[in-house]
């Protein structure tokens, strides 16, 4: 390898998902790219699909994105990706998503370059065809990154990743960007959202997708409001389930208590409005929402699925409840509303824990991996 910076090509299937404006991996790109050491690394980003709203947001943030404009199973994706590899003279491919991992590992082997597969969640419905692809492509995996131990287990058992070539790098967030908003801004946002003086706010952030479990949170609000009528739910995010979730709120008799705030680019401002953060996910990797909640030292009620149960400590940094259980969610939320001292104790512990998840730590670990792979692309396991 020459003395020039190591050239890393990130490849991602797409940047938005299921009708959402942007998904978590795309937000990670917006945090990672400015933090790479430019004297050591030249990092570029490729999307396999057409330019979308999330790709446009990344570009507005100063990240150049190459859009291949290919369909999901388009075999010409391989040739298009190979042309980018040659033009960029990429040293390493860093792959996100099934399509990127499939075409990317083949392309990497054809160019004799190392390929990193980065898995961001546990997929309970991995397509059968992907299982066949993983069996064939596992030997082409130079290294795999899992965002949690549960995700690592999924990678080994379902994606056939070599156990000696996979490690865990927890996501993080830029803590400095998630400071609470000023009191006057919080007051303005509460007014905009229709939150009345003295009302408590339970908040949730994420794509409006079944994975996020928002229907159970909406159902929980009926039980919460029976004991704490001056409580509102604010859901931040967009996606294909918006109409279905609105109907669920009507069916639960809490439509007037639920605010669908839509996509908000300034998530930290919205978190500042919340008194309690709810994370009702059914399955995950480790959602960025949990790091955002820790950053602002929120009182958290969460399911303990997958990486959530690794990052959060029940009774210390959060109250953990079973997934798909609206009664348990309601009980957890009600407990914190009824016991401000308990909520304050959770927040104090979050203030301690949040320093573990600064995004620069994840970037530093990736940079170290790049250097090791560049020095020994086909050598012994790292």
CSV table of N, CA, C and O in Angstrom, one decimal, residues 62-129:
chain,number,residue,atom,x,y,z
A,62,UNK,N,-23.1,17.7,2.8
A,62,UNK,CA,-21.7,17.8,2.4
A,62,UNK,C,-21.1,16.4,2.0
A,62,UNK,O,-19.9,16.4,1.8
A,63,UNK,N,-21.9,15.4,2.0
A,63,UNK,CA,-21.4,14.0,1.6
A,63,UNK,C,-21.7,13.8,0.1
A,63,UNK,O,-22.9,13.8,-0.3
A,64,UNK,N,-20.7,13.5,-0.7
A,64,UNK,CA,-20.9,13.2,-2.1
A,64,UNK,C,-21.4,11.7,-2.2
A,64,UNK,O,-20.8,10.8,-1.6
A,65,UNK,N,-22.5,11.5,-2.8
A,65,UNK,CA,-23.1,10.2,-3.0
A,65,UNK,C,-23.2,9.8,-4.4
A,65,UNK,O,-23.6,10.6,-5.3
A,66,UNK,N,-22.7,8.6,-4.7
A,66,UNK,CA,-22.8,8.1,-6.1
A,66,UNK,C,-24.0,7.2,-6.1
A,66,UNK,O,-24.0,6.2,-5.3
A,67,UNK,N,-25.0,7.5,-6.9
A,67,UNK,CA,-26.2,6.7,-7.0
A,67,UNK,C,-26.1,5.8,-8.3
A,67,UNK,O,-26.1,6.3,-9.4
A,68,UNK,N,-26.1,4.5,-8.1
A,68,UNK,CA,-26.0,3.6,-9.3
A,68,UNK,C,-27.4,3.5,-10.0
A,68,UNK,O,-27.4,3.1,-11.2
A,69,UNK,N,-28.5,3.7,-9.3
A,69,UNK,CA,-29.8,3.7,-10.0
A,69,UNK,C,-30.2,2.3,-10.4
A,69,UNK,O,-31.0,2.2,-11.4
A,70,UNK,N,-29.9,1.3,-9.7
A,70,UNK,CA,-30.2,-0.1,-10.1
A,70,UNK,C,-31.3,-0.7,-9.3
A,70,UNK,O,-31.6,-0.3,-8.2
A,71,UNK,N,-32.0,-1.6,-9.9
A,71,UNK,CA,-33.1,-2.3,-9.2
A,71,UNK,C,-32.5,-3.3,-8.2
A,71,UNK,O,-31.3,-3.7,-8.2
A,72,UNK,N,-33.4,-3.9,-7.4
A,72,UNK,CA,-33.0,-4.8,-6.3
A,72,UNK,C,-32.2,-6.0,-6.8
A,72,UNK,O,-31.2,-6.4,-6.2
A,73,UNK,N,-32.6,-6.7,-7.9
A,73,UNK,CA,-32.0,-7.9,-8.4
A,73,UNK,C,-31.3,-7.7,-9.7
A,73,UNK,O,-31.0,-8.6,-10.4
A,74,UNK,N,-31.0,-6.4,-10.0
A,74,UNK,CA,-30.4,-6.1,-11.3
A,74,UNK,C,-29.0,-6.6,-11.4
A,74,UNK,O,-28.1,-6.1,-10.7
A,75,UNK,N,-28.7,-7.6,-12.3
A,75,UNK,CA,-27.3,-8.1,-12.4
A,75,UNK,C,-26.3,-7.1,-12.9
A,75,UNK,O,-25.1,-7.3,-12.6
A,76,UNK,N,-26.8,-6.0,-13.6
A,76,UNK,CA,-25.8,-5.0,-14.0
A,76,UNK,C,-25.2,-4.2,-12.9
A,76,UNK,O,-24.3,-3.4,-13.1
A,77,UNK,N,-25.8,-4.4,-11.7
A,77,UNK,CA,-25.2,-3.7,-10.5
A,77,UNK,C,-23.8,-4.1,-10.3
A,77,UNK,O,-23.0,-3.2,-9.9
A,78,UNK,N,-23.4,-5.3,-10.5
A,78,UNK,CA,-22.0,-5.7,-10.3
A,78,UNK,C,-21.1,-5.0,-11.2
A,78,UNK,O,-20.1,-4.4,-10.8
A,79,UNK,N,-21.4,-4.8,-12.5
A,79,UNK,CA,-20.5,-4.1,-13.4
A,79,UNK,C,-20.5,-2.6,-13.1
A,79,UNK,O,-19.4,-2.0,-13.1
A,80,UNK,N,-21.6,-2.0,-12.7
A,80,UNK,CA,-21.6,-0.6,-12.3
A,80,UNK,C,-20.7,-0.4,-11.0
A,80,UNK,O,-20.0,0.6,-10.9
A,81,UNK,N,-20.8,-1.3,-10.1
A,81,UNK,CA,-20.0,-1.2,-8.9
A,81,UNK,C,-18.6,-1.3,-9.2
A,81,UNK,O,-17.7,-0.6,-8.6
A,82,UNK,N,-18.2,-2.3,-10.0
A,82,UNK,CA,-16.8,-2.5,-10.4
A,82,UNK,C,-16.3,-1.2,-11.1
A,82,UNK,O,-15.1,-0.9,-10.8
A,83,UNK,N,-17.0,-0.5,-11.9
A,83,UNK,CA,-16.6,0.7,-12.5
A,83,UNK,C,-16.2,1.8,-11.4
A,83,UNK,O,-15.2,2.5,-11.6
A,84,UNK,N,-17.1,1.8,-10.4
A,84,UNK,CA,-16.8,2.8,-9.3
A,84,UNK,C,-15.5,2.4,-8.6
A,84,UNK,O,-14.7,3.3,-8.2
A,85,UNK,N,-15.3,1.1,-8.3
A,85,UNK,CA,-14.1,0.6,-7.6
A,85,UNK,C,-12.9,1.0,-8.4
A,85,UNK,O,-11.9,1.5,-7.8
A,86,UNK,N,-12.9,0.8,-9.7
A,86,UNK,CA,-11.8,1.2,-10.5
A,86,UNK,C,-11.5,2.7,-10.6
A,86,UNK,O,-10.4,3.1,-10.4
A,87,UNK,N,-12.6,3.4,-10.7
A,87,UNK,CA,-12.5,4.9,-10.8
A,87,UNK,C,-11.9,5.5,-9.5
A,87,UNK,O,-11.1,6.4,-9.5
A,88,UNK,N,-12.4,5.0,-8.4
A,88,UNK,CA,-11.9,5.5,-7.1
A,88,UNK,C,-10.6,4.8,-6.7
A,88,UNK,O,-9.9,5.3,-5.8
A,89,UNK,N,-10.3,3.7,-7.3
A,89,UNK,CA,-9.1,2.9,-6.9
A,89,UNK,C,-9.3,2.5,-5.4
A,89,UNK,O,-8.4,2.7,-4.6
A,90,UNK,N,-10.4,1.9,-5.1
A,90,UNK,CA,-10.8,1.6,-3.7
A,90,UNK,C,-9.8,0.6,-3.1
A,90,UNK,O,-9.5,-0.4,-3.8
A,91,UNK,N,-9.4,0.7,-1.9
A,91,UNK,CA,-8.6,-0.3,-1.2
A,91,UNK,C,-9.5,-1.2,-0.4
A,91,UNK,O,-9.1,-2.4,-0.2
A,92,UNK,N,-10.6,-0.8,0.1
A,92,UNK,CA,-11.5,-1.6,1.0
A,92,UNK,C,-12.9,-1.2,0.7
A,92,UNK,O,-13.3,-0.1,0.4
A,93,UNK,N,-13.8,-2.3,0.7
A,93,UNK,CA,-15.2,-2.1,0.5
A,93,UNK,C,-15.9,-2.3,1.9
A,93,UNK,O,-15.6,-3.3,2.6
A,94,UNK,N,-16.7,-1.4,2.3
A,94,UNK,CA,-17.5,-1.4,3.6
A,94,UNK,C,-18.9,-1.5,3.2
A,94,UNK,O,-19.5,-0.5,2.7
A,95,UNK,N,-19.6,-2.6,3.5
A,95,UNK,CA,-20.9,-3.0,2.9
A,95,UNK,C,-22.0,-3.0,3.9
A,95,UNK,O,-21.9,-3.6,5.0
A,96,UNK,N,-23.2,-2.3,3.5
A,96,UNK,CA,-24.3,-2.2,4.4
A,96,UNK,C,-25.6,-2.7,3.6
A,96,UNK,O,-26.0,-2.0,2.6
A,97,UNK,N,-26.2,-3.7,4.1
A,97,UNK,CA,-27.4,-4.2,3.4
A,97,UNK,C,-27.2,-5.5,2.6
A,97,UNK,O,-26.0,-5.7,2.2
A,98,UNK,N,-28.2,-6.2,2.4
A,98,UNK,CA,-28.1,-7.5,1.7
A,98,UNK,C,-27.5,-7.4,0.3
A,98,UNK,O,-26.7,-8.1,-0.1
A,99,UNK,N,-28.1,-6.4,-0.4
A,99,UNK,CA,-27.7,-6.2,-1.8
A,99,UNK,C,-26.2,-5.8,-1.9
A,99,UNK,O,-25.4,-6.3,-2.7
A,100,UNK,N,-25.9,-4.8,-1.0
A,100,UNK,CA,-24.5,-4.3,-1.0
A,100,UNK,C,-23.5,-5.4,-0.6
A,100,UNK,O,-22.4,-5.6,-1.2
A,101,UNK,N,-23.9,-6.3,0.3
A,101,UNK,CA,-23.1,-7.4,0.8
A,101,UNK,C,-22.9,-8.4,-0.3
A,101,UNK,O,-21.9,-9.1,-0.4
A,102,UNK,N,-24.0,-8.6,-1.1
A,102,UNK,CA,-23.9,-9.7,-2.1
A,102,UNK,C,-23.0,-9.2,-3.3
A,102,UNK,O,-22.0,-9.8,-3.6
A,103,UNK,N,-23.4,-8.1,-3.9
A,103,UNK,CA,-22.6,-7.6,-5.0
A,103,UNK,C,-21.2,-7.1,-4.6
A,103,UNK,O,-20.3,-7.3,-5.3
A,104,UNK,N,-21.2,-6.5,-3.4
A,104,UNK,CA,-19.9,-6.0,-2.9
A,104,UNK,C,-18.9,-7.0,-2.7
A,104,UNK,O,-17.7,-6.8,-3.0
A,105,UNK,N,-19.2,-8.1,-2.1
A,105,UNK,CA,-18.3,-9.2,-1.8
A,105,UNK,C,-17.7,-9.8,-3.1
A,105,UNK,O,-16.6,-10.1,-3.2
A,106,UNK,N,-18.6,-10.0,-4.1
A,106,UNK,CA,-18.2,-10.5,-5.4
A,106,UNK,C,-17.2,-9.5,-6.0
A,106,UNK,O,-16.2,-9.9,-6.5
A,107,UNK,N,-17.6,-8.3,-6.1
A,107,UNK,CA,-16.7,-7.3,-6.7
A,107,UNK,C,-15.4,-7.2,-6.0
A,107,UNK,O,-14.3,-7.0,-6.6
A,108,UNK,N,-15.4,-7.2,-4.6
A,108,UNK,CA,-14.2,-7.1,-3.9
A,108,UNK,C,-13.3,-8.3,-4.2
A,108,UNK,O,-12.1,-8.1,-4.4
A,109,UNK,N,-13.8,-9.5,-4.3
A,109,UNK,CA,-12.9,-10.6,-4.7
A,109,UNK,C,-12.4,-10.5,-6.1
A,109,UNK,O,-11.2,-10.8,-6.3
A,110,UNK,N,-13.2,-10.0,-7.0
A,110,UNK,CA,-12.7,-9.8,-8.4
A,110,UNK,C,-11.6,-8.8,-8.5
A,110,UNK,O,-10.8,-8.9,-9.4
A,111,UNK,N,-11.6,-7.8,-7.6
A,111,UNK,CA,-10.6,-6.8,-7.6
A,111,UNK,C,-9.5,-7.1,-6.5
A,111,UNK,O,-8.6,-6.2,-6.3
A,112,UNK,N,-9.6,-8.2,-5.9
A,112,UNK,CA,-8.7,-8.6,-4.8
A,112,UNK,C,-8.6,-7.5,-3.7
A,112,UNK,O,-7.5,-7.1,-3.3
A,113,UNK,N,-9.7,-7.1,-3.3
A,113,UNK,CA,-9.8,-6.1,-2.2
A,113,UNK,C,-10.6,-6.7,-1.0
A,113,UNK,O,-11.5,-7.5,-1.2
A,114,UNK,N,-10.3,-6.3,0.2
A,114,UNK,CA,-11.0,-6.8,1.4
A,114,UNK,C,-12.4,-6.2,1.4
A,114,UNK,O,-12.6,-5.1,1.0
A,115,UNK,N,-13.3,-7.0,1.9
A,115,UNK,CA,-14.7,-6.6,2.1
A,115,UNK,C,-15.2,-6.7,3.5
A,115,UNK,O,-15.0,-7.8,4.1
A,116,UNK,N,-15.7,-5.6,4.1
A,116,UNK,CA,-16.3,-5.6,5.4
A,116,UNK,C,-17.8,-5.6,5.3
A,116,UNK,O,-18.4,-4.8,4.6
A,117,UNK,N,-18.5,-6.6,5.9
A,117,UNK,CA,-19.9,-6.6,6.0
A,117,UNK,C,-20.3,-6.0,7.3
A,117,UNK,O,-19.9,-6.5,8.4
A,118,UNK,N,-21.2,-5.0,7.3
A,118,UNK,CA,-21.6,-4.3,8.5
A,118,UNK,C,-23.1,-4.6,8.7
A,118,UNK,O,-23.9,-4.2,7.9
A,119,UNK,N,-23.4,-5.4,9.8
A,119,UNK,CA,-24.8,-5.7,10.0
A,119,UNK,C,-25.4,-4.9,11.1
A,119,UNK,O,-24.8,-4.8,12.2
A,120,UNK,N,-26.5,-4.3,10.9
A,120,UNK,CA,-27.1,-3.3,11.8
A,120,UNK,C,-28.3,-3.8,12.6
A,120,UNK,O,-28.7,-3.1,13.5
A,121,UNK,N,-28.8,-5.0,12.3
A,121,UNK,CA,-29.9,-5.4,13.1
A,121,UNK,C,-30.1,-6.9,13.0
A,121,UNK,O,-29.5,-7.6,12.1
A,122,UNK,N,-30.9,-7.5,13.8
A,122,UNK,CA,-31.3,-8.9,13.8
A,122,UNK,C,-32.6,-9.0,12.9
A,122,UNK,O,-33.6,-8.4,13.3
A,123,UNK,N,-32.5,-9.7,11.8
A,123,UNK,CA,-33.6,-9.8,10.9
A,123,UNK,C,-34.3,-11.1,11.1
A,123,UNK,O,-33.9,-12.1,10.7
A,124,UNK,N,-35.5,-11.0,11.7
A,124,UNK,CA,-36.3,-12.3,11.9
A,124,UNK,C,-36.9,-12.8,10.7
A,124,UNK,O,-37.4,-14.0,10.7
A,125,UNK,N,-36.9,-12.1,9.6
A,125,UNK,CA,-37.5,-12.5,8.3
A,125,UNK,C,-36.5,-12.4,7.2
A,125,UNK,O,-36.8,-12.0,6.1
A,126,UNK,N,-35.2,-12.8,7.4
A,126,UNK,CA,-34.2,-12.8,6.4
A,126,UNK,C,-34.7,-13.7,5.2
A,126,UNK,O,-35.1,-14.9,5.5
A,127,UNK,N,-34.8,-13.2,4.0
A,127,UNK,CA,-35.3,-14.0,2.9
A,127,UNK,C,-34.5,-15.3,2.7
A,127,UNK,O,-33.3,-15.3,2.9
A,128,UNK,N,-35.2,-16.3,2.3
A,128,UNK,CA,-34.6,-17.6,2.1
A,128,UNK,C,-33.5,-17.5,1.1
A,128,UNK,O,-32.4,-18.1,1.2
A,129,UNK,N,-33.7,-16.8,0.0
A,129,UNK,CA,-32.7,-16.6,-1.0
A,129,UNK,C,-31.4,-16.0,-0.5
A,129,UNK,O,-30.3,-16.3,-1.0
